[in-house]
mmCIF file of C-alpha atoms in Angstrom:
data_model
loop_
_atom_site.group_PDB
_atom_site.id
_atom_site.type_symbol
_atom_site.label_atom_id
_atom_site.label_comp_id
_atom_site.label_asym_id
_atom_site.label_seq_id
_atom_site.Cartn_x
_atom_site.Cartn_y
_atom_site.Cartn_z
ATOM 1 C CA MET A 1 0.260 0.085 0.230
ATOM 2 C CA ASN A 2 0.956 3.509 -0.161
ATOM 3 C CA PRO A 3 2.351 5.064 2.728
ATOM 4 C CA GLU A 4 -0.159 8.358 2.637
ATOM 5 C CA ALA A 5 -2.843 6.036 1.856
ATOM 6 C CA ARG A 6 -2.410 3.984 4.581
ATOM 7 C CA LYS A 7 -1.989 7.316 6.777
ATOM 8 C CA ALA A 8 -5.439 7.601 6.104
ATOM 9 C CA ILE A 9 -7.113 5.059 7.385
ATOM 10 C CA GLN A 10 -4.760 4.736 10.602
ATOM 11 C CA LEU A 11 -6.407 8.190 11.441
ATOM 12 C CA ALA A 12 -8.829 7.225 11.059
ATOM 13 C CA ARG A 13 -8.079 3.470 13.075
ATOM 14 C CA LEU A 14 -7.067 5.799 15.751
ATOM 15 C CA ARG A 15 -9.226 8.679 16.136
ATOM 16 C CA ASN A 16 -12.442 5.409 16.188
ATOM 17 C CA LEU A 17 -10.395 3.637 18.060
ATOM 18 C CA ALA A 18 -10.315 6.971 20.646
ATOM 19 C CA GLU A 19 -13.682 7.400 21.138
ATOM 20 C CA LYS A 20 -14.139 4.031 21.661
ATOM 21 C CA VAL A 21 -12.003 3.498 24.197
ATOM 22 C CA TYR A 22 -13.478 6.002 26.218
ATOM 23 C CA ARG A 23 -16.961 5.322 25.874
ATOM 24 C CA ALA A 24 -16.346 1.310 27.020
ATOM 25 C CA VAL A 25 -13.308 1.794 29.210
ATOM 26 C CA PRO A 26 -13.967 3.822 32.678
ATOM 27 C CA PHE A 27 -10.011 3.690 32.674
ATOM 28 C CA TYR A 28 -9.063 5.637 29.850
ATOM 29 C CA ARG A 29 -11.638 7.341 30.711
ATOM 30 C CA LYS A 30 -10.095 8.813 33.486
ATOM 31 C CA ARG A 31 -6.619 8.913 32.006
ATOM 32 C CA PHE A 32 -7.926 10.945 28.692
ATOM 33 C CA ASP A 33 -9.815 13.756 31.383
ATOM 34 C CA GLU A 34 -6.840 14.394 33.316
ATOM 35 C CA LYS A 35 -5.062 14.932 30.579
ATOM 36 C CA GLY A 36 -7.832 16.924 28.833
ATOM 37 C CA VAL A 37 -8.040 14.803 25.285
ATOM 38 C CA LYS A 38 -11.046 14.357 23.504
ATOM 39 C CA ALA A 39 -11.416 12.047 19.990
ATOM 40 C CA ALA A 40 -11.935 15.167 18.518
ATOM 41 C CA ASP A 41 -8.898 16.583 19.488
ATOM 42 C CA ILE A 42 -6.912 13.272 17.018
ATOM 43 C CA VAL A 43 -6.753 15.368 13.419
ATOM 44 C CA SER A 44 -3.644 14.085 12.447
ATOM 45 C CA LEU A 45 -1.439 11.100 13.344
ATOM 46 C CA GLN A 46 0.984 13.674 15.317
ATOM 47 C CA ASP A 47 -1.997 14.271 17.770
ATOM 48 C CA ILE A 48 -1.230 10.787 19.287
ATOM 49 C CA GLY A 49 0.994 12.594 21.756
ATOM 50 C CA LYS A 50 -1.983 13.733 23.334
ATOM 51 C CA LEU A 51 -3.236 11.023 24.216
ATOM 52 C CA PRO A 52 -1.813 9.060 28.103
ATOM 53 C CA PHE A 53 0.653 6.477 27.578
ATOM 54 C CA THR A 54 -0.055 2.524 29.123
ATOM 55 C CA THR A 55 2.188 0.905 30.910
ATOM 56 C CA LYS A 56 2.119 -2.816 32.373
ATOM 57 C CA ASP A 57 1.177 -2.115 35.825
ATOM 58 C CA ASP A 58 -1.937 -0.880 34.886
ATOM 59 C CA LEU A 59 -2.429 -3.636 32.828
ATOM 60 C CA ARG A 60 -1.828 -5.267 36.280
ATOM 61 C CA ASP A 61 -4.086 -3.085 37.688
ATOM 62 C CA THR A 62 -6.947 -3.327 35.765
ATOM 63 C CA TYR A 63 -6.432 -7.433 36.209
ATOM 64 C CA PRO A 64 -8.778 -9.740 34.723
ATOM 65 C CA TYR A 65 -11.631 -7.327 32.566
ATOM 66 C CA GLY A 66 -10.748 -4.018 33.525
ATOM 67 C CA LEU A 67 -10.363 -2.614 30.192
ATOM 68 C CA LEU A 68 -12.749 -5.009 28.431
ATOM 69 C CA ALA A 69 -13.682 -2.677 26.348
ATOM 70 C CA VAL A 70 -17.246 -4.735 24.333
ATOM 71 C CA PRO A 71 -19.677 -6.841 26.066
ATOM 72 C CA HIS A 72 -18.192 -9.958 27.085
ATOM 73 C CA GLU A 73 -20.498 -11.917 24.936
ATOM 74 C CA GLU A 74 -17.853 -10.414 22.387
ATOM 75 C CA ILE A 75 -15.378 -12.044 24.455
ATOM 76 C CA LYS A 76 -14.351 -15.798 21.922
ATOM 77 C CA GLU A 77 -10.510 -15.770 23.521
ATOM 78 C CA ILE A 78 -8.537 -15.021 26.373
ATOM 79 C CA HIS A 79 -4.778 -15.246 26.685
ATOM 80 C CA MET A 80 -2.072 -14.050 28.991
ATOM 81 C CA SER A 81 1.771 -13.787 30.774
ATOM 82 C CA SER A 82 2.305 -16.346 32.988
ATOM 83 C CA GLY A 83 1.939 -13.712 36.078
ATOM 84 C CA THR A 84 5.676 -15.434 37.203
ATOM 85 C CA THR A 85 6.930 -11.663 38.357
ATOM 86 C CA GLY A 86 3.129 -10.643 39.176
ATOM 87 C CA ILE A 87 -0.741 -10.033 38.559
ATOM 88 C CA PRO A 88 -0.414 -11.104 34.842
ATOM 89 C CA VAL A 89 -1.630 -8.879 32.342
ATOM 90 C CA VAL A 90 -4.922 -9.679 30.408
ATOM 91 C CA ASP A 91 -5.352 -9.787 26.156
ATOM 92 C CA ALA A 92 -9.140 -10.661 25.657
ATOM 93 C CA TYR A 93 -9.634 -11.881 21.928
ATOM 94 C CA THR A 94 -13.096 -10.683 19.706
ATOM 95 C CA GLN A 95 -13.363 -12.724 17.119
ATOM 96 C CA ARG A 96 -12.124 -10.122 14.515
ATOM 97 C CA ASP A 97 -8.902 -10.193 16.796
ATOM 98 C CA LEU A 98 -7.962 -13.534 16.710
ATOM 99 C CA ASP A 99 -8.619 -12.571 12.368
ATOM 100 C CA ASP A 100 -6.572 -9.493 12.392
ATOM 101 C CA TRP A 101 -3.392 -11.746 14.984
ATOM 102 C CA ALA A 102 -4.097 -14.529 12.185
ATOM 103 C CA GLU A 103 -3.843 -12.446 9.614
ATOM 104 C CA GLY A 104 0.095 -10.411 10.909
ATOM 105 C CA MET A 105 0.887 -13.714 11.939
ATOM 106 C CA ALA A 106 0.641 -15.212 8.537
ATOM 107 C CA ARG A 107 2.169 -12.106 6.695
ATOM 108 C CA THR A 108 5.024 -13.128 9.395
ATOM 109 C CA LEU A 109 5.467 -16.773 8.413
ATOM 110 C CA ASN A 110 5.554 -15.768 4.657
ATOM 111 C CA ALA A 111 8.414 -13.188 4.258
ATOM 112 C CA ALA A 112 10.566 -16.207 6.134
ATOM 113 C CA GLY A 113 9.714 -18.323 3.530
ATOM 114 C CA ALA A 114 5.444 -20.730 4.202
ATOM 115 C CA ASP A 115 3.445 -20.939 1.902
ATOM 116 C CA ARG A 116 0.202 -23.938 1.707
ATOM 117 C CA ASN A 117 3.347 -26.823 1.129
ATOM 118 C CA ALA A 118 4.897 -26.019 4.185
ATOM 119 C CA VAL A 119 5.672 -28.019 6.660
ATOM 120 C CA VAL A 120 5.862 -24.981 9.988
ATOM 121 C CA GLN A 121 7.159 -27.783 13.154
ATOM 122 C CA ASN A 122 4.966 -24.598 16.380
ATOM 123 C CA ALA A 123 8.073 -25.590 19.178
ATOM 124 C CA TYR A 124 5.850 -22.057 21.111
ATOM 125 C CA GLY A 125 4.361 -23.220 24.279
ATOM 126 C CA TYR A 126 0.737 -23.610 23.728
ATOM 127 C CA GLY A 127 -2.215 -22.128 26.957
ATOM 128 C CA LEU A 128 -2.822 -19.723 27.786
ATOM 129 C CA PHE A 129 0.070 -17.808 26.158
ATOM 130 C CA THR A 130 0.741 -16.468 22.628
ATOM 131 C CA GLY A 131 3.546 -17.912 20.850
ATOM 132 C CA GLY A 132 1.601 -21.225 20.395
ATOM 133 C CA ALA A 133 -1.515 -19.823 19.813
ATOM 134 C CA GLY A 134 -0.284 -17.388 17.268
ATOM 135 C CA VAL A 135 1.838 -19.078 14.883
ATOM 136 C CA HIS A 136 -0.195 -21.599 15.065
ATOM 137 C CA PHE A 137 -3.585 -19.454 13.673
ATOM 138 C CA GLY A 138 -0.942 -17.217 11.291
ATOM 139 C CA ALA A 139 0.362 -21.001 9.520
ATOM 140 C CA ALA A 140 -3.460 -22.957 9.300
ATOM 141 C CA LEU A 141 -4.398 -18.833 7.275
ATOM 142 C CA LEU A 142 -1.343 -19.401 4.773
ATOM 143 C CA GLY A 143 -2.835 -23.264 4.336
ATOM 144 C CA ALA A 144 0.338 -24.840 5.539
ATOM 145 C CA THR A 145 0.795 -28.082 7.261
ATOM 146 C CA VAL A 146 0.683 -27.612 10.849
ATOM 147 C CA ILE A 147 2.893 -30.025 14.114
ATOM 148 C CA PRO A 148 1.336 -28.194 16.967
ATOM 149 C CA VAL A 149 3.840 -29.981 18.584
ATOM 150 C CA SER A 150 5.067 -27.257 21.373
ATOM 151 C CA SER A 151 7.426 -26.912 23.642
ATOM 152 C CA GLY A 152 9.904 -29.185 25.248
ATOM 153 C CA ASN A 153 10.401 -33.105 24.706
ATOM 154 C CA THR A 154 13.357 -32.378 22.301
ATOM 155 C CA GLN A 155 14.182 -35.386 21.122
ATOM 156 C CA LYS A 156 10.727 -35.717 19.882
ATOM 157 C CA GLN A 157 11.170 -32.786 17.987
ATOM 158 C CA LEU A 158 13.897 -33.932 16.307
ATOM 159 C CA MET A 159 12.200 -37.372 15.543
ATOM 160 C CA LEU A 160 9.430 -35.106 13.650
ATOM 161 C CA MET A 161 11.185 -32.418 12.234
ATOM 162 C CA ARG A 162 12.774 -35.736 10.568
ATOM 163 C CA ASP A 163 10.320 -38.328 10.035
ATOM 164 C CA PHE A 164 7.144 -35.075 8.915
ATOM 165 C CA GLY A 165 9.131 -33.128 6.369
ATOM 166 C CA THR A 166 8.959 -29.386 8.864
ATOM 167 C CA THR A 167 10.974 -26.534 6.403
ATOM 168 C CA LEU A 168 10.050 -24.139 9.160
ATOM 169 C CA PHE A 169 10.406 -24.481 12.594
ATOM 170 C CA THR A 170 9.524 -21.725 15.434
ATOM 171 C CA CYS A 171 10.561 -20.860 19.614
ATOM 172 C CA THR A 172 13.435 -18.894 21.025
ATOM 173 C CA PRO A 173 16.385 -18.855 19.932
ATOM 174 C CA SER A 174 18.268 -20.377 22.615
ATOM 175 C CA TYR A 175 16.103 -23.009 22.217
ATOM 176 C CA ALA A 176 16.811 -23.692 19.106
ATOM 177 C CA LEU A 177 20.457 -23.707 20.199
ATOM 178 C CA TYR A 178 19.803 -26.465 22.640
ATOM 179 C CA MET A 179 17.793 -28.375 19.843
ATOM 180 C CA ALA A 180 20.427 -27.862 18.116
ATOM 181 C CA GLU A 181 22.830 -29.120 21.056
ATOM 182 C CA GLN A 182 20.658 -32.877 21.786
ATOM 183 C CA ALA A 183 20.822 -33.997 18.145
ATOM 184 C CA LYS A 184 24.643 -33.949 18.048
ATOM 185 C CA ASP A 185 24.868 -35.266 21.404
ATOM 186 C CA MET A 186 21.893 -37.585 19.325
ATOM 187 C CA GLY A 187 24.267 -38.344 16.994
ATOM 188 C CA ILE A 188 22.445 -36.666 14.191
ATOM 189 C CA ASP A 189 23.502 -33.352 12.054
ATOM 190 C CA PRO A 190 20.811 -31.297 12.462
ATOM 191 C CA LYS A 191 21.276 -29.810 8.807
ATOM 192 C CA SER A 192 20.181 -33.477 7.596
ATOM 193 C CA LEU A 193 16.787 -32.558 8.049
ATOM 194 C CA GLY A 194 16.566 -30.424 6.142
ATOM 195 C CA VAL A 195 14.823 -27.309 7.303
ATOM 196 C CA CYS A 196 14.870 -23.942 5.519
ATOM 197 C CA ALA A 197 13.917 -21.626 7.586
ATOM 198 C CA GLY A 198 13.626 -20.540 11.541
ATOM 199 C CA CYS A 199 11.066 -18.017 13.247
ATOM 200 C CA PHE A 200 13.021 -16.874 16.348
ATOM 201 C CA GLY A 201 11.491 -15.055 19.010
ATOM 202 C CA ALA A 202 10.584 -13.732 22.303
ATOM 203 C CA GLU A 203 14.244 -12.991 23.811
ATOM 204 C CA PRO A 204 16.595 -10.736 23.014
ATOM 205 C CA TRP A 205 18.966 -12.275 20.723
ATOM 206 C CA SER A 206 21.979 -11.628 18.308
ATOM 207 C CA GLU A 207 23.134 -10.816 15.113
ATOM 208 C CA ASN A 208 26.283 -13.475 17.092
ATOM 209 C CA MET A 209 23.593 -16.048 17.966
ATOM 210 C CA ARG A 210 21.876 -15.731 15.159
ATOM 211 C CA ARG A 211 25.249 -16.183 13.102
ATOM 212 C CA GLU A 212 25.347 -20.015 15.561
ATOM 213 C CA ILE A 213 22.069 -20.581 14.923
ATOM 214 C CA GLU A 214 22.077 -21.420 11.687
ATOM 215 C CA LYS A 215 25.334 -22.405 11.231
ATOM 216 C CA ASN A 216 24.534 -25.031 13.152
ATOM 217 C CA TRP A 217 20.496 -26.180 11.061
ATOM 218 C CA GLY A 218 21.816 -24.475 7.702
ATOM 219 C CA ILE A 219 18.815 -22.737 7.689
ATOM 220 C CA LYS A 220 17.364 -18.610 6.888
ATOM 221 C CA ALA A 221 17.125 -17.352 10.944
ATOM 222 C CA TYR A 222 13.869 -14.595 10.502
ATOM 223 C CA ASP A 223 12.922 -12.903 13.847
ATOM 224 C CA ILE A 224 9.804 -11.862 14.802
ATOM 225 C CA TYR A 225 7.837 -9.636 17.547
ATOM 226 C CA GLY A 226 5.307 -9.110 19.259
ATOM 227 C CA LEU A 227 4.153 -9.193 22.878
ATOM 228 C CA THR A 228 0.810 -10.458 24.354
ATOM 229 C CA GLU A 229 -0.020 -7.452 26.512
ATOM 230 C CA ILE A 230 -0.697 -5.795 22.687
ATOM 231 C CA THR A 231 -1.711 -9.283 20.716
ATOM 232 C CA GLY A 232 1.259 -11.879 20.834
ATOM 233 C CA PRO A 233 3.746 -12.603 17.514
ATOM 234 C CA GLY A 234 2.491 -11.100 14.415
ATOM 235 C CA VAL A 235 3.136 -7.862 14.606
ATOM 236 C CA ALA A 236 6.484 -7.074 12.782
ATOM 237 C CA PHE A 237 8.898 -9.230 11.216
ATOM 238 C CA GLU A 238 11.646 -9.273 9.519
ATOM 239 C CA CYS A 239 12.606 -10.043 5.299
ATOM 240 C CA GLU A 240 14.331 -12.061 3.185
ATOM 241 C CA TYR A 241 16.968 -8.960 3.486
ATOM 242 C CA GLN A 242 16.395 -8.596 7.321
ATOM 243 C CA GLU A 243 17.405 -4.321 6.998
ATOM 244 C CA GLY A 244 14.533 -4.211 10.365
ATOM 245 C CA LEU A 245 11.125 -6.156 11.509
ATOM 246 C CA HIS A 246 8.480 -4.519 9.237
ATOM 247 C CA VAL A 247 5.646 -3.521 11.068
ATOM 248 C CA ASN A 248 2.318 -4.690 10.434
ATOM 249 C CA GLU A 249 1.269 -1.154 11.055
ATOM 250 C CA ASP A 250 -2.081 -1.376 9.134
ATOM 251 C CA MET A 251 -2.964 -2.724 12.922
ATOM 252 C CA TRP A 252 -0.450 -1.974 15.224
ATOM 253 C CA TYR A 253 0.795 1.672 15.207
ATOM 254 C CA PRO A 254 4.158 2.713 16.317
ATOM 255 C CA GLU A 255 6.600 5.437 18.149
ATOM 256 C CA ILE A 256 9.622 6.551 20.155
ATOM 257 C CA ILE A 257 10.078 7.869 22.910
ATOM 258 C CA ASP A 258 12.540 9.098 25.147
ATOM 259 C CA PRO A 259 12.724 5.906 28.077
ATOM 260 C CA GLU A 260 12.633 9.545 30.499
ATOM 261 C CA THR A 261 10.807 11.859 29.090
ATOM 262 C CA GLY A 262 8.227 10.371 27.278
ATOM 263 C CA LYS A 263 8.927 12.308 24.504
ATOM 264 C CA VAL A 264 8.284 10.763 21.536
ATOM 265 C CA LEU A 265 11.553 10.930 19.278
ATOM 266 C CA PRO A 266 11.366 11.206 15.185
ATOM 267 C CA ASP A 267 12.893 8.302 13.415
ATOM 268 C CA GLY A 268 16.091 7.134 13.604
ATOM 269 C CA GLU A 269 17.064 8.007 16.696
ATOM 270 C CA LYS A 270 16.340 5.290 19.353
ATOM 271 C CA GLY A 271 14.978 5.135 22.269
ATOM 272 C CA GLU A 272 11.903 3.039 24.039
ATOM 273 C CA LEU A 273 8.894 1.742 21.681
ATOM 274 C CA VAL A 274 5.464 2.478 22.712
ATOM 275 C CA ILE A 275 2.488 0.609 20.369
ATOM 276 C CA THR A 276 -0.847 1.655 19.842
ATOM 277 C CA THR A 277 -2.912 -1.317 18.726
ATOM 278 C CA ILE A 278 -5.826 0.429 16.491
ATOM 279 C CA THR A 279 -8.221 -2.366 15.646
ATOM 280 C CA LYS A 280 -7.937 -3.780 18.633
ATOM 281 C CA GLU A 281 -12.101 -4.760 19.885
ATOM 282 C CA GLY A 282 -11.909 -6.676 22.953
ATOM 283 C CA THR A 283 -8.115 -4.986 25.306
ATOM 284 C CA PRO A 284 -7.314 -2.249 22.925
ATOM 285 C CA LEU A 285 -4.708 -0.577 24.436
ATOM 286 C CA ILE A 286 -3.524 2.879 23.887
ATOM 287 C CA ARG A 287 0.183 3.847 23.571
ATOM 288 C CA TYR A 288 1.460 1.126 24.942
ATOM 289 C CA ARG A 289 5.181 1.084 26.687
ATOM 290 C CA THR A 290 6.469 -2.265 25.853
ATOM 291 C CA ARG A 291 9.689 -1.372 26.881
ATOM 292 C CA ASP A 292 12.226 -2.821 24.379
ATOM 293 C CA ILE A 293 14.569 -0.790 22.567
ATOM 294 C CA THR A 294 14.846 -0.267 19.581
ATOM 295 C CA TYR A 295 14.060 2.438 16.548
ATOM 296 C CA ILE A 296 12.138 3.161 13.487
ATOM 297 C CA TYR A 297 13.753 3.635 10.102
ATOM 298 C CA SER A 298 10.609 4.299 6.618
ATOM 299 C CA GLU A 299 13.682 3.918 4.191
ATOM 300 C CA PRO A 300 11.985 1.822 1.461
ATOM 301 C CA CYS A 301 12.763 -1.438 1.844
ATOM 302 C CA LYS A 302 13.652 -4.117 -1.044
ATOM 303 C CA CYS A 303 11.362 -6.740 -0.794
ATOM 304 C CA GLY A 304 8.970 -4.139 -2.304
ATOM 305 C CA ARG A 305 7.126 -3.439 0.805
ATOM 306 C CA THR A 306 6.068 -0.311 2.455
ATOM 307 C CA THR A 307 5.686 -0.545 6.149
ATOM 308 C CA ARG A 308 8.209 1.134 8.400
ATOM 309 C CA ARG A 309 9.909 -1.605 10.017
ATOM 310 C CA ILE A 310 12.202 -1.301 13.334
ATOM 311 C CA HIS A 311 15.604 -1.947 14.128
ATOM 312 C CA ARG A 312 16.754 -5.528 15.672
ATOM 313 C CA LEU A 313 15.622 -5.365 19.950
ATOM 314 C CA PHE A 314 18.809 -3.766 21.615
ATOM 315 C CA GLY A 315 16.850 -4.548 24.716
ATOM 316 C CA ARG A 316 14.369 -3.821 27.272
ATOM 317 C CA THR A 317 14.449 -0.804 29.664
ATOM 318 C CA ASP A 318 13.907 -3.245 33.330
ATOM 319 C CA ASP A 319 16.862 -5.798 30.873
ATOM 320 C CA LEU A 320 19.005 -2.933 31.678
ATOM 321 C CA LEU A 321 22.207 -3.412 34.215
ATOM 322 C CA ILE A 322 23.819 -0.745 35.901
ATOM 323 C CA ILE A 323 27.008 -2.096 36.285
ATOM 324 C CA ARG A 324 29.816 0.280 38.324
ATOM 325 C CA GLY A 325 28.508 3.015 36.650
ATOM 326 C CA VAL A 326 28.390 1.095 32.634
ATOM 327 C CA ASN A 327 24.998 0.429 31.008
ATOM 328 C CA VAL A 328 25.592 -3.074 29.317
ATOM 329 C CA PHE A 329 22.442 -5.038 28.448
ATOM 330 C CA PRO A 330 23.472 -9.009 28.246
ATOM 331 C CA SER A 331 22.131 -9.101 24.234
ATOM 332 C CA GLN A 332 25.694 -6.833 24.225
ATOM 333 C CA ILE A 333 27.672 -9.406 26.737
ATOM 334 C CA GLU A 334 25.692 -12.731 24.446
ATOM 335 C CA ASN A 335 26.548 -11.236 20.860
ATOM 336 C CA ALA A 336 31.099 -9.888 21.849
ATOM 337 C CA LEU A 337 31.260 -13.475 23.712
ATOM 338 C CA ILE A 338 29.404 -15.779 20.476
ATOM 339 C CA GLU A 339 32.876 -14.112 18.444
ATOM 340 C CA ILE A 340 34.920 -15.991 21.404
ATOM 341 C CA GLN A 341 36.651 -19.114 20.012
ATOM 342 C CA GLY A 342 36.269 -21.642 22.285
ATOM 343 C CA VAL A 343 32.744 -20.519 23.918
ATOM 344 C CA GLU A 344 29.282 -21.975 23.235
ATOM 345 C CA PRO A 345 26.905 -19.372 23.877
ATOM 346 C CA ASN A 346 24.963 -20.311 27.115
ATOM 347 C CA TYR A 347 26.457 -18.076 29.391
ATOM 348 C CA LEU A 348 25.206 -16.575 33.593
ATOM 349 C CA ILE A 349 25.862 -13.186 34.626
ATOM 350 C CA ILE A 350 25.244 -12.811 38.557
ATOM 351 C CA VAL A 351 25.144 -9.483 39.974
ATOM 352 C CA ASP A 352 25.680 -8.866 43.442
ATOM 353 C CA ARG A 353 26.320 -5.440 46.120
ATOM 354 C CA ASN A 354 29.459 -5.660 47.327
ATOM 355 C CA PRO A 355 29.313 -5.094 51.262
ATOM 356 C CA GLU A 356 31.768 -4.195 52.265
ATOM 357 C CA THR A 357 32.219 -1.250 48.879
ATOM 358 C CA HIS A 358 28.214 -1.179 48.695
ATOM 359 C CA LEU A 359 29.722 -1.347 45.115
ATOM 360 C CA ASP A 360 27.926 -3.519 42.230
ATOM 361 C CA GLU A 361 29.602 -6.328 41.393
ATOM 362 C CA ALA A 362 28.827 -8.833 37.995
ATOM 363 C CA GLU A 363 30.077 -12.785 37.625
ATOM 364 C CA LEU A 364 29.632 -13.823 33.974
ATOM 365 C CA GLN A 365 29.661 -17.380 33.931
ATOM 366 C CA VAL A 366 30.776 -19.350 30.872
ATOM 367 C CA GLU A 367 30.120 -22.152 29.140
ATOM 368 C CA VAL A 368 33.573 -22.815 27.516
ATOM 369 C CA SER A 369 33.707 -26.119 24.365
ATOM 370 C CA ALA A 370 34.545 -30.094 25.413
ATOM 371 C CA GLU A 371 37.615 -29.684 23.704
ATOM 372 C CA SER A 372 38.834 -25.857 25.486
ATOM 373 C CA PHE A 373 38.078 -27.432 29.337
ATOM 374 C CA SER A 374 40.089 -30.333 28.315
ATOM 375 C CA ASP A 375 43.434 -28.554 28.179
ATOM 376 C CA GLU A 376 45.170 -27.273 30.512
ATOM 377 C CA THR A 377 45.457 -25.267 33.257
ATOM 378 C CA ARG A 378 47.077 -22.138 31.056
ATOM 379 C CA ASN A 379 44.563 -22.582 28.430
ATOM 380 C CA LEU A 380 41.892 -22.138 30.342
ATOM 381 C CA GLU A 381 43.380 -19.421 32.078
ATOM 382 C CA ASN A 382 44.384 -17.721 29.369
ATOM 383 C CA LEU A 383 40.328 -17.743 27.812
ATOM 384 C CA ARG A 384 39.117 -16.417 31.206
ATOM 385 C CA THR A 385 41.502 -13.289 30.706
ATOM 386 C CA LEU A 386 40.463 -12.559 26.868
ATOM 387 C CA ILE A 387 37.007 -12.770 27.862
ATOM 388 C CA GLY A 388 38.486 -10.337 30.399
ATOM 389 C CA ALA A 389 39.635 -7.635 27.447
ATOM 390 C CA THR A 390 36.974 -8.859 25.339
ATOM 391 C CA LEU A 391 34.386 -7.193 27.293
ATOM 392 C CA LYS A 392 36.474 -4.217 28.286
ATOM 393 C CA SER A 393 37.823 -3.109 25.303
ATOM 394 C CA LYS A 394 34.048 -3.903 23.377
ATOM 395 C CA LEU A 395 31.763 -2.794 26.233
ATOM 396 C CA GLY A 396 33.737 -0.871 28.239
ATOM 397 C CA ILE A 397 33.144 -3.531 32.260
ATOM 398 C CA ASN A 398 35.621 -5.176 33.627
ATOM 399 C CA MET A 399 33.638 -7.967 35.373
ATOM 400 C CA LYS A 400 34.629 -12.022 37.182
ATOM 401 C CA ILE A 401 35.168 -14.237 34.728
ATOM 402 C CA LYS A 402 33.829 -17.401 35.499
ATOM 403 C CA LEU A 403 34.616 -19.967 33.151
ATOM 404 C CA VAL A 404 31.599 -23.412 33.411
ATOM 405 C CA GLU A 405 32.138 -26.707 32.250
ATOM 406 C CA PRO A 406 29.899 -27.960 28.531
ATOM 407 C CA LYS A 407 26.272 -27.493 29.309
ATOM 408 C CA THR A 408 26.300 -26.942 33.012
ATOM 409 C CA ILE A 409 24.221 -24.199 32.516
ATOM 410 C CA GLU A 410 20.562 -24.600 33.137
ATOM 411 C CA ARG A 411 18.587 -24.929 29.852
ATOM 412 C CA SER A 412 15.103 -23.924 28.621
ATOM 413 C CA THR A 413 12.849 -24.821 26.241
ATOM 414 C CA GLY A 414 11.251 -21.237 26.839
ATOM 415 C CA LYS A 415 13.414 -18.075 27.121
ATOM 416 C CA ALA A 416 16.256 -18.336 29.022
ATOM 417 C CA LYS A 417 17.926 -17.298 32.241
ATOM 418 C CA ARG A 418 20.721 -14.656 31.501
ATOM 419 C CA VAL A 419 20.510 -12.261 34.985
ATOM 420 C CA ILE A 420 20.449 -13.636 38.616
ATOM 421 C CA ASP A 421 20.427 -10.449 40.603
ATOM 422 C CA LYS A 422 20.908 -10.236 44.378
ATOM 423 C CA ARG A 423 20.908 -7.159 44.700
ATOM 424 C CA LYS A 424 16.386 -7.034 44.879
ATOM 425 C CA ILE A 425 17.222 -10.222 47.812
#
C-alpha cells in the first residue's frame, strides 16, 4: 500500500479507537479527562502524542477485565502472561482480533518463505501463552501443515522434523541452539533434517547468535516480534533482506519515545517502542510502553513492502544492567562472547552488591567447549583473560569471569534466564 494511503487509514482507526475507549473503558475515560484530551483532538497522526501512555502496571491494576471494551459475550478467547513476576496481564480477543492476529502472523511466516506447501513445526508453548496460538493461527491461514508439538520434549521435536519433513520451525532462539546441541549428542547432524528456515523471538538475541543458529542448522533464521499485552507474535517480522522488522502498522501503530521524558522521537533515533492497537476490539491499548529499546526507519525496503521497520531489539529498559556506572544489555555481552573461539553460547550473569564497598559487582559464568575445557589449566586461564579483555574493550565493563564445564548452565525450552540479580533479594 502507498504509505500516504495507509496513513489515512491509520488516522481513521486511531480516532475511532480513541472514541471507543473513552466511551467504553472507564480507565481510559479517566486518563483522557486527566490529560484534557478528546478523540476530536486527534486530527493528524502526530496528535497521538496528546493521548496518555499505558503501562504494564496499568494492566495489572485493572486485572482481569478492567480494560475490556466490548460486551463480555463478544470475547472468543483469553490469553495472558505467566504472572511469574506478579499479577498476570490479560489479553481478550473478539473474532476480529483473532482474525487480525492470524493475518499478522501469516504475513510473518510468508516473509520467511512459508506458503500452503510448508510444514510448520510450532515449538512455542500452547495454552495461555500467546506464542503457540499465534503461530498456529497464522500457519492455518496460509494453508500450511502445522505440527503443534509445543515446547520441550526435544528428542521428539527432532524425530518429528525428520519424519514429517518440517520446512520451517518456530521457538525461542536459545531453544533452537539447545535443540541443535541435543541433535549432535544423539548423533544427528541438524543440517541433515532438511529444515529451510526458522522464526525466532520472545527473547532478545544478537546477530552473532543468529549466525550460530544458521551455522548449526543450515537455515535462514528470521527475527519476529510481538507481546502478549498487544496481541502476541505477528506484530513485526523480518523479510528475506533482514534489514529491520516490518511492522504490521495497519493494525499496530508504532512510536519511539525517550524512556526518561516520554518525548516522541523522530524516526532513526533510538528509544523505547510504544505501540497503539488501532484495530483491537477486546482489550485495546493506547500508547502501550513496551520497554523494548529500538528505533524506527522508514526508508523503502528492497523487498517492496512499504511498512516502516524497527531495528532488531537492543534490549529492554528493565533488562538494562548498570555495572559501576556503565550501562550494558545482556545481549551485548552475548554478542561479544560468541565471537570468542572456545566459548559456547550459554552464559549467566550474577549481579550482587559488595557489603563492604557497597559497589555493584558482576560475575559472568561462561560455558567453554569440551575441547577447551580438557586443555591444560594455562590455556583456560588465557581464555578467561581474553574474555575479560574483550568485554572491557568492547563494552567498557569489568566483570569477574568464571569458566564452567559444558552443559552445566541450565537450559530452557522457553525464554532463557540470563541474569540473576541478587541486589533485589
